[in-house]
Short mmCIF file of C-alpha atoms in Angstrom, two decimals:
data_model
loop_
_atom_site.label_atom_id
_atom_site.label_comp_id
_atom_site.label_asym_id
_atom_site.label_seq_id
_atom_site.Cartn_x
_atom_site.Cartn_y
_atom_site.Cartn_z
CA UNK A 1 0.00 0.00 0.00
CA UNK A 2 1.46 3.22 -0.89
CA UNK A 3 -0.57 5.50 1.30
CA UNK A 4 1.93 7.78 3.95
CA UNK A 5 -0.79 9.75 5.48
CA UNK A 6 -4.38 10.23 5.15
CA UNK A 7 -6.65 13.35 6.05
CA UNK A 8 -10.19 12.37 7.20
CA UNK A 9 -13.23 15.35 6.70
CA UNK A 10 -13.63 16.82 9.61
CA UNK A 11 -17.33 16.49 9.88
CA UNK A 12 -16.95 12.42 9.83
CA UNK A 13 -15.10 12.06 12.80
CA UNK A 14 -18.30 12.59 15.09
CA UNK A 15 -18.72 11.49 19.10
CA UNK A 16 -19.46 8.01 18.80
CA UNK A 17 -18.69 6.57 15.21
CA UNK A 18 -17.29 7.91 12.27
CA UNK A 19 -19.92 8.97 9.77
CA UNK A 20 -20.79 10.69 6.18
CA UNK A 21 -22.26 11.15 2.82
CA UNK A 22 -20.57 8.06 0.27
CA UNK A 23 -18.71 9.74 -2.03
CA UNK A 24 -19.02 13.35 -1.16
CA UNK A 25 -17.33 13.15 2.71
CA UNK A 26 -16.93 9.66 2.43
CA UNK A 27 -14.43 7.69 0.71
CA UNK A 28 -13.54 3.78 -0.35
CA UNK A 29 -9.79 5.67 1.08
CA UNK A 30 -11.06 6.71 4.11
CA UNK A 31 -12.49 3.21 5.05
CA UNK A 32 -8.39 1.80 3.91
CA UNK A 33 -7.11 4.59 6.73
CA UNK A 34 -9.71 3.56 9.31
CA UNK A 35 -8.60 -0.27 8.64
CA UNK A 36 -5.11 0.98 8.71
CA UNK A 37 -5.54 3.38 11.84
CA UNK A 38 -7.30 0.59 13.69
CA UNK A 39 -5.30 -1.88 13.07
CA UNK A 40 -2.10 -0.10 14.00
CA UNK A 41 -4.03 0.33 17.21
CA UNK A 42 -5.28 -3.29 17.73
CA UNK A 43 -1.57 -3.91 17.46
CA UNK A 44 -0.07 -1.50 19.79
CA UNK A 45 -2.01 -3.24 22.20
CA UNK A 46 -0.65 -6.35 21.34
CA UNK A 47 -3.57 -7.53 20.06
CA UNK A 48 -3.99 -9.35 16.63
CA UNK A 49 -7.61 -10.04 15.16
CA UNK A 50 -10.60 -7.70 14.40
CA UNK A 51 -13.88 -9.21 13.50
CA UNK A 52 -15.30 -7.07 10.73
CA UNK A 53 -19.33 -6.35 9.52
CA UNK A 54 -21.10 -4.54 7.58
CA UNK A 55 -25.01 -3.31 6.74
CA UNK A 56 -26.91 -4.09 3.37
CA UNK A 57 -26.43 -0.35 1.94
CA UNK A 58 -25.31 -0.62 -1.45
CA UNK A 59 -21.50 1.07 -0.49
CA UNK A 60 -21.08 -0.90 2.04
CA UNK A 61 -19.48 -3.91 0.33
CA UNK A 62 -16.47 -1.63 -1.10
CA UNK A 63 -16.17 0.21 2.01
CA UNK A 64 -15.57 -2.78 3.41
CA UNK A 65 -13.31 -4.53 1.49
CA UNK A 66 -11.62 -1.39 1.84
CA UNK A 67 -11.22 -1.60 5.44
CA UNK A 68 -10.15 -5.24 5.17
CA UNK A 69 -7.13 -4.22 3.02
CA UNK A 70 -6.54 -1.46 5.51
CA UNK A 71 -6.68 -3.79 8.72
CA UNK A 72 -4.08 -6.42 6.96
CA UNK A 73 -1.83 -3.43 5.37
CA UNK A 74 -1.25 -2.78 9.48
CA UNK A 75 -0.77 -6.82 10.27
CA UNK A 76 -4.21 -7.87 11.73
CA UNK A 77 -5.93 -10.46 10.69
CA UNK A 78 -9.51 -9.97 10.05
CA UNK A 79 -12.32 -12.17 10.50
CA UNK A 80 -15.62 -10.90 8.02
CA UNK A 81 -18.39 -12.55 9.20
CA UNK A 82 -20.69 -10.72 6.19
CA UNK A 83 -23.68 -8.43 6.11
CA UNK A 84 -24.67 -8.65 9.56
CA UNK A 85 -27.04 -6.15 11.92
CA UNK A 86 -24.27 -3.91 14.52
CA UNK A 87 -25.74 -6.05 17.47
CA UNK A 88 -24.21 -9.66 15.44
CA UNK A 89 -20.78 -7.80 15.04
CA UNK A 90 -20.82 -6.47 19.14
CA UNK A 91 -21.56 -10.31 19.67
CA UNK A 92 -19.02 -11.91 17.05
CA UNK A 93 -16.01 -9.81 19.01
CA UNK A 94 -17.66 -11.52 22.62
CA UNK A 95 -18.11 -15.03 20.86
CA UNK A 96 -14.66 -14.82 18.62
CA UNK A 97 -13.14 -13.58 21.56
CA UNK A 98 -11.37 -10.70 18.87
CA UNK A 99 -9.33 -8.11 20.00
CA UNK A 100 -11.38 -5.45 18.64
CA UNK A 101 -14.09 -4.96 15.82
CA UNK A 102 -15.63 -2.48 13.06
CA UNK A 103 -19.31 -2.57 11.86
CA UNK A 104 -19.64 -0.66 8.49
CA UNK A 105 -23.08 1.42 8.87
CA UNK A 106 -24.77 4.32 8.18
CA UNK A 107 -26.99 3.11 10.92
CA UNK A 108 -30.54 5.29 10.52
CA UNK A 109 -29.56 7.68 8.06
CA UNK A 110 -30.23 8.16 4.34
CA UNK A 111 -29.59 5.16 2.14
CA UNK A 112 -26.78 7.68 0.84
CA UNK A 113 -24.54 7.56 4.22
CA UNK A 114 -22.27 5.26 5.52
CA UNK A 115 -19.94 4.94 8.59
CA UNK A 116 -17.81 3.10 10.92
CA UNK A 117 -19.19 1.59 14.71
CA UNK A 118 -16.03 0.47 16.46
CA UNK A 119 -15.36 -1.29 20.01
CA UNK A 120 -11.75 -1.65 21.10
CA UNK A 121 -11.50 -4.91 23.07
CA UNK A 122 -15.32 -5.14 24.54
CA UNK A 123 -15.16 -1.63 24.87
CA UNK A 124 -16.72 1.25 22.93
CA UNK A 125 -14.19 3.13 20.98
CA UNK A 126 -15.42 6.53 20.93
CA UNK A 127 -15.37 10.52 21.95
CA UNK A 128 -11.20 11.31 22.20
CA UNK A 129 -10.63 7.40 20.95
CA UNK A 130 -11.49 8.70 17.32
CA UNK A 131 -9.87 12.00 17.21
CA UNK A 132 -6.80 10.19 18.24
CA UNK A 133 -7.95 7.70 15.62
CA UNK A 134 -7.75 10.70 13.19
CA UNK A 135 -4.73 12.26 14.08
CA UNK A 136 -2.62 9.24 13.68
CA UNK A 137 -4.29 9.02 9.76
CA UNK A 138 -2.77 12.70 9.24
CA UNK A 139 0.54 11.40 10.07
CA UNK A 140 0.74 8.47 8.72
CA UNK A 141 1.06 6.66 12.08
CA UNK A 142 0.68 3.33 11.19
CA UNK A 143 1.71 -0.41 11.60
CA UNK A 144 2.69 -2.79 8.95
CA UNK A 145 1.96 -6.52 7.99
CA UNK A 146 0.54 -9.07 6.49
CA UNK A 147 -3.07 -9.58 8.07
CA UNK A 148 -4.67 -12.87 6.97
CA UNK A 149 -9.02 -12.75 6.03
CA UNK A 150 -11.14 -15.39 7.13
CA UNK A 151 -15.17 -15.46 6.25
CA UNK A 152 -17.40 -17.08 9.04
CA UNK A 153 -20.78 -17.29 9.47
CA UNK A 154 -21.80 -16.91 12.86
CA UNK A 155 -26.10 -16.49 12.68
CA UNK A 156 -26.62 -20.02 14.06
CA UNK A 157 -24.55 -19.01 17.75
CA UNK A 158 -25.67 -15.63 17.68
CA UNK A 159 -29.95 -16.57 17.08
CA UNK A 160 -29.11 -19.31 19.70
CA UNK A 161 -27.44 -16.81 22.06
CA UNK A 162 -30.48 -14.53 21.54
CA UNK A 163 -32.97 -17.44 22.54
CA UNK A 164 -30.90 -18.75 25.26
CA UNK A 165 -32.96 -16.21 27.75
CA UNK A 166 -36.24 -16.24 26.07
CA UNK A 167 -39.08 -17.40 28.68
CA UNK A 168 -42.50 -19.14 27.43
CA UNK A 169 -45.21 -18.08 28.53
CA UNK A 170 -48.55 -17.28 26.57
CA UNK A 171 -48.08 -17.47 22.46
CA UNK A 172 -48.24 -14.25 21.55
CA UNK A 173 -49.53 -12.75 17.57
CA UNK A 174 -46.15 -10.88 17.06
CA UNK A 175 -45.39 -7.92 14.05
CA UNK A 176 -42.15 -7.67 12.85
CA UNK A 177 -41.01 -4.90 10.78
CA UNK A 178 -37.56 -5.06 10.11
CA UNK A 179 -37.55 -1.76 8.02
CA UNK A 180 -35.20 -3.43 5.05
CA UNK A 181 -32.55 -3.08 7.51
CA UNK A 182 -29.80 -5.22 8.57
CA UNK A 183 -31.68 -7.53 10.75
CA UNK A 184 -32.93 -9.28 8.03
CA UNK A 185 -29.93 -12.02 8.35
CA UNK A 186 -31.04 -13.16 11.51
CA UNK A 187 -34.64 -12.51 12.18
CA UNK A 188 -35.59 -16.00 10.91
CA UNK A 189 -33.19 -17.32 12.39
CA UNK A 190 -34.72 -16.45 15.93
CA UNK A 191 -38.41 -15.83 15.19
CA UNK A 192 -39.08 -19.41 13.44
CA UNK A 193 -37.73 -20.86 16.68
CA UNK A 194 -40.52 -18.68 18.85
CA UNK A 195 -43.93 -20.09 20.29
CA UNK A 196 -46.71 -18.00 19.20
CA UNK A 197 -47.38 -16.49 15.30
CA UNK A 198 -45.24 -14.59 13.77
CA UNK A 199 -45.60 -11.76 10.71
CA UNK A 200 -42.50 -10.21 9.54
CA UNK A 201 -42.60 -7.17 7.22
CA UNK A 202 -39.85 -5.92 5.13
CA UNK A 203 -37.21 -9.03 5.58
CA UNK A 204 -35.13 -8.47 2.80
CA UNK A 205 -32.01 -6.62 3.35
CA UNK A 206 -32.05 -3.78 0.57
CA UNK A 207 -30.14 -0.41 0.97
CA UNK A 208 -32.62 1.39 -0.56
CA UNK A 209 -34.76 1.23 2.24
CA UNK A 210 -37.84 0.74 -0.37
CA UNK A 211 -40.72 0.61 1.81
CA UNK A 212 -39.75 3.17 5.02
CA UNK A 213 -37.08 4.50 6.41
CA UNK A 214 -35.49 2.45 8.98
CA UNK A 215 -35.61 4.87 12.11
CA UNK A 216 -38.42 3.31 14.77
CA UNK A 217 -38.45 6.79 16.76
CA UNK A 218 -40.78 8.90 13.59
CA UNK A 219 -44.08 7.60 13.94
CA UNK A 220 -44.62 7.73 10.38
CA UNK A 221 -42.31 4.80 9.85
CA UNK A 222 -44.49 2.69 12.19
CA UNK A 223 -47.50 2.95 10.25
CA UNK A 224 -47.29 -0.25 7.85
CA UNK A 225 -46.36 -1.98 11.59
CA UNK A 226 -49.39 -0.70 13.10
CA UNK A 227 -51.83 -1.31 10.46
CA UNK A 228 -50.49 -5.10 10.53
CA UNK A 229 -51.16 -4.91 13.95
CA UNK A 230 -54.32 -4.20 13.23
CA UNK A 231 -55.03 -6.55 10.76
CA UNK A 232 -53.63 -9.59 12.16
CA UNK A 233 -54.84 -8.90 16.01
CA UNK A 234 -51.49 -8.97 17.36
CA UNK A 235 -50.63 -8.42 21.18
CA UNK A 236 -47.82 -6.04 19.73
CA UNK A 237 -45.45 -5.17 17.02
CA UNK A 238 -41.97 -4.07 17.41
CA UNK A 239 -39.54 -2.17 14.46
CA UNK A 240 -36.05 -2.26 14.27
CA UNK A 241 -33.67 0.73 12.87
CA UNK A 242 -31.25 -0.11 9.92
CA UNK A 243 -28.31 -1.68 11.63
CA UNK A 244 -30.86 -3.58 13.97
CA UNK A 245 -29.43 -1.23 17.59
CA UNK A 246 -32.79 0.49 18.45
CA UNK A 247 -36.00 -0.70 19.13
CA UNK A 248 -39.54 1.01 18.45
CA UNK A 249 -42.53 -0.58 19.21
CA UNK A 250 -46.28 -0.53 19.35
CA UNK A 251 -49.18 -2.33 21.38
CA UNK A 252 -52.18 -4.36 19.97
CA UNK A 253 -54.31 -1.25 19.50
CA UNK A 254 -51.32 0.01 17.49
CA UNK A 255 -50.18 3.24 19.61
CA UNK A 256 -46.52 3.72 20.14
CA UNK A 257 -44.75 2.56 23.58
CA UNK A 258 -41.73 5.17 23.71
CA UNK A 259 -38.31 3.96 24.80
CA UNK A 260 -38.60 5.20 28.09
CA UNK A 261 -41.89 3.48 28.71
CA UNK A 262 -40.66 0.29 27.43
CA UNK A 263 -37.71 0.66 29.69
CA UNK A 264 -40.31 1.04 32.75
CA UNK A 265 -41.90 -2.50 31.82
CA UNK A 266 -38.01 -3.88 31.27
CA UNK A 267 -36.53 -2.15 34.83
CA UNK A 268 -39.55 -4.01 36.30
CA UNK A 269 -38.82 -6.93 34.89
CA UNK A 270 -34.54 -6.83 35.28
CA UNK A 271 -35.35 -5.47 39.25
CA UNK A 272 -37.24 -8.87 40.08
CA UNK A 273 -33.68 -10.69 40.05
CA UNK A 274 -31.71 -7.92 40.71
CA UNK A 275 -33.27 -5.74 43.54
CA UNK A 276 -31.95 -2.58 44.39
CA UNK A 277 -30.07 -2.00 41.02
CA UNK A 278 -29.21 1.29 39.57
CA UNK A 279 -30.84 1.46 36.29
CA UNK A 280 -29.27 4.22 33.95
CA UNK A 281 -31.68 6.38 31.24
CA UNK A 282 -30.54 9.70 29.60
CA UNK A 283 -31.46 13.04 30.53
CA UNK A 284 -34.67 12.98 27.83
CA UNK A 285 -36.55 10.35 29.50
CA UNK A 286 -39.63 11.24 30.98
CA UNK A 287 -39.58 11.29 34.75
CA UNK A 288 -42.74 8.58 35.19
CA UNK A 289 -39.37 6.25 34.03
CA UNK A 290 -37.29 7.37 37.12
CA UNK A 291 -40.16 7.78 39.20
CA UNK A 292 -41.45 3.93 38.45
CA UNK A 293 -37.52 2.44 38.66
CA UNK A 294 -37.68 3.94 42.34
CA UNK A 295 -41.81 2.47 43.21
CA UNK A 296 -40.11 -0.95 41.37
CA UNK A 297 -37.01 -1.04 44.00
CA UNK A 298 -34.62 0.41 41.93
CA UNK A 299 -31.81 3.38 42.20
CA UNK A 300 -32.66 5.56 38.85
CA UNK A 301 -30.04 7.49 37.81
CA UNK A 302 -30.17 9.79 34.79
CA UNK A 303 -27.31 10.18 32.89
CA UNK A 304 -25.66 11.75 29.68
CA UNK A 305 -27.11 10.58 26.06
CA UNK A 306 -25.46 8.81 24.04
CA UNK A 307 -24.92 5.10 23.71
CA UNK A 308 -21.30 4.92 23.85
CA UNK A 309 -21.31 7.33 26.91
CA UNK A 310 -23.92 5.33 28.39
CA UNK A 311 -22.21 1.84 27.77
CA UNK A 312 -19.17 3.06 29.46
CA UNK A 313 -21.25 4.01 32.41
CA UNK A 314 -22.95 1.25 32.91
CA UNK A 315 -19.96 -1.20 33.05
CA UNK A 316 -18.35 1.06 35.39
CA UNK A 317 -20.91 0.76 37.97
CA UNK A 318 -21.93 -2.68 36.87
CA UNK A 319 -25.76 -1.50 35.91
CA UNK A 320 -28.07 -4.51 34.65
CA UNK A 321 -30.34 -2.31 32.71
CA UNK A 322 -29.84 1.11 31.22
CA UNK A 323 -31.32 3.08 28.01
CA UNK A 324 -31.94 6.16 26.03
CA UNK A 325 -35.68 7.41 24.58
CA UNK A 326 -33.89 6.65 20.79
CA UNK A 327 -34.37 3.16 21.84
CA UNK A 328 -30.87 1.97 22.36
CA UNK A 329 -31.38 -0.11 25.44
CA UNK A 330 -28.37 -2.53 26.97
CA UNK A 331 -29.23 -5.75 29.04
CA UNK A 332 -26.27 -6.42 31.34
CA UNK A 333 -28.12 -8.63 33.86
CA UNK A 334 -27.87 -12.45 31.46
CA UNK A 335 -26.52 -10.62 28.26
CA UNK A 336 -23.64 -8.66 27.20
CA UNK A 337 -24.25 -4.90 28.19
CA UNK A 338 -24.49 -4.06 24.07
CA UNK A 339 -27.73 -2.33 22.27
CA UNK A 340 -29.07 -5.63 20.85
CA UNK A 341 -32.65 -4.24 19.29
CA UNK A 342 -33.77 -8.12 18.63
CA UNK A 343 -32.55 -8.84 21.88
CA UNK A 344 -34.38 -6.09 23.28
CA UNK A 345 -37.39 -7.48 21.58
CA UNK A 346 -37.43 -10.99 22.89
CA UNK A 347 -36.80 -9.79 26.28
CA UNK A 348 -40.23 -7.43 25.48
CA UNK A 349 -41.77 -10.83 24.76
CA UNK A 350 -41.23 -12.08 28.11
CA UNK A 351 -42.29 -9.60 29.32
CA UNK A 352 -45.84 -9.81 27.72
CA UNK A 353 -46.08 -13.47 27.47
CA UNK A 354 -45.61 -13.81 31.39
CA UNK A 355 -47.77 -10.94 32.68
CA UNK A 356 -51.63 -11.18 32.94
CA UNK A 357 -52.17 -8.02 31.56
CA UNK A 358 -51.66 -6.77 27.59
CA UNK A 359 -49.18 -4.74 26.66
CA UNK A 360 -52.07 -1.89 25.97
CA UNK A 361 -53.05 -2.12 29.65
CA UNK A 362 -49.29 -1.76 31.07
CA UNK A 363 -49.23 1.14 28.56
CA UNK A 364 -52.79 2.29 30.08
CA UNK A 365 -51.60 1.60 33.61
CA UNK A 366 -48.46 4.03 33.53
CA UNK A 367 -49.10 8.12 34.17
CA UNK A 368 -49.81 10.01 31.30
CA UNK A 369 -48.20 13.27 31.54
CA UNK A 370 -47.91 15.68 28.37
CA UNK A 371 -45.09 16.25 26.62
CA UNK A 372 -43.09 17.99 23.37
CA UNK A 373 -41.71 15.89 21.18
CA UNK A 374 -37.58 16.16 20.94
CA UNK A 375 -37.14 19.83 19.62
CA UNK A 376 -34.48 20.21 17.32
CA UNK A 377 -33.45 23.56 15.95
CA UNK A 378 -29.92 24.63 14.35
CA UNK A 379 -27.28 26.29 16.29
CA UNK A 380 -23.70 26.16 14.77
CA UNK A 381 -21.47 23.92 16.18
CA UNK A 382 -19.20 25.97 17.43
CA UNK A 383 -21.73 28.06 19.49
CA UNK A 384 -23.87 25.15 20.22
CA UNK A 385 -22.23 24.28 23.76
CA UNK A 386 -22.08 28.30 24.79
CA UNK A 387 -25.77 28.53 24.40
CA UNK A 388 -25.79 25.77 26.70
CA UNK A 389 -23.44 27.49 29.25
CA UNK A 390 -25.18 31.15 29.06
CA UNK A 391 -28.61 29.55 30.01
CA UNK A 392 -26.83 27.24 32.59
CA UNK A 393 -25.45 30.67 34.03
CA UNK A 394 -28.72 32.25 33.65
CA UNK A 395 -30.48 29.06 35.33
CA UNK A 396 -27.88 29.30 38.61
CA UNK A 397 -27.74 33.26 39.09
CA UNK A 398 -31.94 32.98 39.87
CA UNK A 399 -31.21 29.74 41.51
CA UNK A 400 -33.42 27.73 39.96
CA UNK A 401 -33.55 23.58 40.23
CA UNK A 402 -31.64 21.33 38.02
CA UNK A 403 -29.49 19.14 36.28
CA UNK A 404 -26.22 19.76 34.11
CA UNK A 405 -25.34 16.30 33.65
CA UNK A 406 -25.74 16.99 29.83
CA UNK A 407 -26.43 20.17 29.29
CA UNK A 408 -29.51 21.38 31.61
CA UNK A 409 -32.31 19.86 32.78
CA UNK A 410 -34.67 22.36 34.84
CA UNK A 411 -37.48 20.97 37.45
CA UNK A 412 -40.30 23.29 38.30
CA UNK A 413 -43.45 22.89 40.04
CA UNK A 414 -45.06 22.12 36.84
CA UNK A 415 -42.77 19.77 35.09
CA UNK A 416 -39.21 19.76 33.64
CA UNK A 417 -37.44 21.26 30.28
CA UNK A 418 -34.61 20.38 28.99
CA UNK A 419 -31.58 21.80 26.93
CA UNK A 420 -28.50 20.39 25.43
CA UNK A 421 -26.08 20.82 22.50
CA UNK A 422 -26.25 17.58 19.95
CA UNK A 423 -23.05 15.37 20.11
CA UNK A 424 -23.73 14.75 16.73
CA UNK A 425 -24.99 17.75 14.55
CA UNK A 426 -25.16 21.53 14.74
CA UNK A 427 -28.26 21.46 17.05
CA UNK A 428 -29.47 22.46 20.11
CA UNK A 429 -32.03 19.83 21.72
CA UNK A 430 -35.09 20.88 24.02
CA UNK A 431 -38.17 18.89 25.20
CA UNK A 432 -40.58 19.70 27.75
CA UNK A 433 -42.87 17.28 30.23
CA UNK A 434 -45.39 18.65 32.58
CA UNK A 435 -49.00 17.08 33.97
CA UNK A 436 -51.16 18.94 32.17
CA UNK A 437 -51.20 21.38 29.12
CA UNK A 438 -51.23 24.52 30.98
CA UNK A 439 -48.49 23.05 32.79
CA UNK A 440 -46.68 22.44 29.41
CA UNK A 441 -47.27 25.84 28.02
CA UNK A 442 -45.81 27.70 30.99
CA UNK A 443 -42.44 25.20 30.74
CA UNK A 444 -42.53 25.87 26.66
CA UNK A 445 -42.60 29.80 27.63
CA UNK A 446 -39.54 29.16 30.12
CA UNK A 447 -37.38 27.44 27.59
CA UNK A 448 -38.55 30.15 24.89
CA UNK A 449 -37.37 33.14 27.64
CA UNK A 450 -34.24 31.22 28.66
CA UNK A 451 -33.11 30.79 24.76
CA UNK A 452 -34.12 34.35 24.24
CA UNK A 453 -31.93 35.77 26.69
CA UNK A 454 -29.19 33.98 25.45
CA UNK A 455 -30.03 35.23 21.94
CA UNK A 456 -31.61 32.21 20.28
CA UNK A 457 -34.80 32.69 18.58
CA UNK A 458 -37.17 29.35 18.33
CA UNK A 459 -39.31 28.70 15.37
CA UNK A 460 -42.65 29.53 15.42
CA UNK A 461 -43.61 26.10 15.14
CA UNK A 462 -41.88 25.02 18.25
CA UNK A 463 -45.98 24.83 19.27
CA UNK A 464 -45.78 20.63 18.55
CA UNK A 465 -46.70 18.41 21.49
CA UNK A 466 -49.65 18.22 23.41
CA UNK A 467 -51.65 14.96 25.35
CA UNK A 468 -49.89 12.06 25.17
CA UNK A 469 -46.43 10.40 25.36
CA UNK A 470 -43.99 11.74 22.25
#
């Protein structure tokens, strides 16, 4: 290889992958310098075999081939175990007992991006891991070998794995909607082995996302999943995202359970064998989560989003359950502490097929409070974080109550708002929860005043929300 150096775009070297458009910010040489990068890394640490996947978008086969040559140009030997969801390629680094491991993905963006999920070890390899990652491209840092490639197909351990902790109870009528994504390689694999019936929309892997796109979190994705609810008189349907790590899903009337609601029925669930656990969810979660961790026996604690961050975290304090309203949730109480969405779904299963009630009636049986959707609106990124801080100051000079974990999050006597810069793009984030809707309006007109004074203006239609969990 006659590469000395490589200089990545910026913009693709984000907080917890690397990520960008295919041929505009990403390159087929970018993926050779990651290989190359990584490998040197994986070597440093005298370790000596990656285990390498990638999603069904139509660049990902070059990028990764690409990344192969890289990871052998440094001396590593690779192991490709194919098109495979992230969740397979977390497990095939556990099972293969690699030394580290890259899943090519653009995860739930446009069928036109592409990226790089790493873990380093069984850890997440993330934040100041890929700057460094970077850095080391610009200077042609690198290792060099002769890696050897071996293909292995791993679905039959990994579906097995996933069905080791399944529990029978009642057959349940399950929708699947797997979105086109990358969970199409294994969903048969697990679901033909399930009690119950079974429909599964949208099996075949195909980049082009044909029939939805695959993010669970925009109700208008789940609306060929709720109709087949409908139709079929299923207890519940659950959706996947394109590289299978987040979970959406929906009960047998076909309304939306939000990831922190499903994480109240899990933490239930997780606290009945672990008692007295602290249970982990991000600062957007609606307080009925922390609020029913603490009536279950739990120790809530809310903590920064992002699933890297949040992985980290978790392992630290040795956490069984943890999760984020995007519906990355991590089982570390019988499974590996990774954001397994089909995972997440058979351990939903037990959850239904064991309880007396329906999923519609646990959904019934939680508080309803009213709340905004996530607010998104563009702030640059390099004045993204001082908004932040200026409101913070604000916030503490009238001594008011709340939270800077990750960015702010204020509690008032009606409710809570929150604020924080995006890891990821040039956003700021805001969402409000209160009991009622005058409760919500006065919390919307608090965030408005706060931004104001720090010399944001919101969009007029900042108005969204309203009854009902968003």
């Amino acid at each position: 290889m006659s590469q000395t150096a490589h200089k990545f775009e910026a913009s693709i070297l984000r907080e917890y992958d690397i990520r960008g458009v295919v041929g505009s910010t990403v390159h087929a040489a970018d993926a050779r310098a990651i290989g190359r990068t990584f490998g040197t890394l994986v070597k440093r640490k005298g370790g000596k075999r990656v285990a390498l996947g990638y999603d069904g978008r139509l660049s990902s086969p070059e990028l990764a081939a690409a990344c192969i040559e890289g990871l052998t140009a440094a001396g590593v030997d690779v192991v490709n175990i194919g098109v495979a969801a992230t969740p397979m390629l977390y497990f095939a680094v556990y099972h293969l007992s690699a030394d580290g491991g890259i899943q090519i993905t653009g995860s739930h963006n446009p069928p036109d991006y592409n990226g790089f999920k790493m873990m380093m070890g069984k850890k997440s390899f993330f934040g100041a891991d890929i700057q460094t990652l970077g850095a080391m491209a610009g200077k042609g840092d690198w290792e060099t070998g002769q890696g050897k490639v071996e293909k292995k197909d791993i679905l039959a351990d990994y579906a097995a794995r996933l069905l080791r902790d399944v529990k029978p109870g009642k057959k349940l009528k399950v929708a699947w909607d797997i979105g086109n994504g990358a969970v199409g390689v294994s969903i048969r694999a697990v679901v033909d082995k399930l009690p119950g019936e079974h429909f599964v929309l949208n099996e075949k892997v195909d980049g082009t996302f044909p029939a939805h796109h695959p993010d669970p979190t925009v109700p208008k994705n789940l609306e060929q999943l709720i109709a087949e609810v409908k139709k079929h008189g299923c207890d519940l349907g659950i959706a996947f995202d394109g590289d299978g790590d987040r979970i959406g899903a929906v009960d047998g009337k076909g309304r939306i359970l939000w990831g922190d609601q499903l994480l109240v029925l899990w933490a239930r669930d997780v606290l009945k064998s672990n008692p007295g656990a602290t249970i982990i969810a991000d600062v957007k979660a609606s307080q009925v989560l922390f609020d029913e961790i603490a009536k279950a026996g739990g120790k809530p604690m809310m903590f920064k989003t992002g699933h890297s961050l949040i992985k980290s975290k978790m392992a630290e304090i040795g956490s069984p359950l943890a999760g984020e309203m995007s519906g990355h949730v991590f089982f570390a109480d019988t499974f590996y502490g990774f954001d397994d969405a089909l995972y997440c779904g058979l351990r939903l299963l037990n959850v239904v097929a064991n309880a007396k009630e329906s999923l519609a009636e646990m959904r019934d049986g939680l508080p309803q409070p009213v709340n905004t959707p996530e607010l998104r609106f563009d702030c640059p990124d390099d004045q993204k974080f001082g908004v932040v801080e200026k409101v913070k100051a604000r916030l503490q000079k009238e001594g008011a109550k709340f939270s800077d974990i990750d960015g702010v999050r204020v509690s008032t006597k009606d409710g809570w708002w929150l604020l924080r810069a995006s890891n990821t793009q040039p956003v700021l984030v805001a969402r409000c929860e209160a009991a009622d809707n005058a409760g919500l309006d006065r919390l919307k007109d608090e965030l408005k005043a706060a931004l104001a004074a720090s010399g944001v203006e919101l969009p007029d239609d900042v108005e969204a929300g309203g009854a009902g969990h968003h």
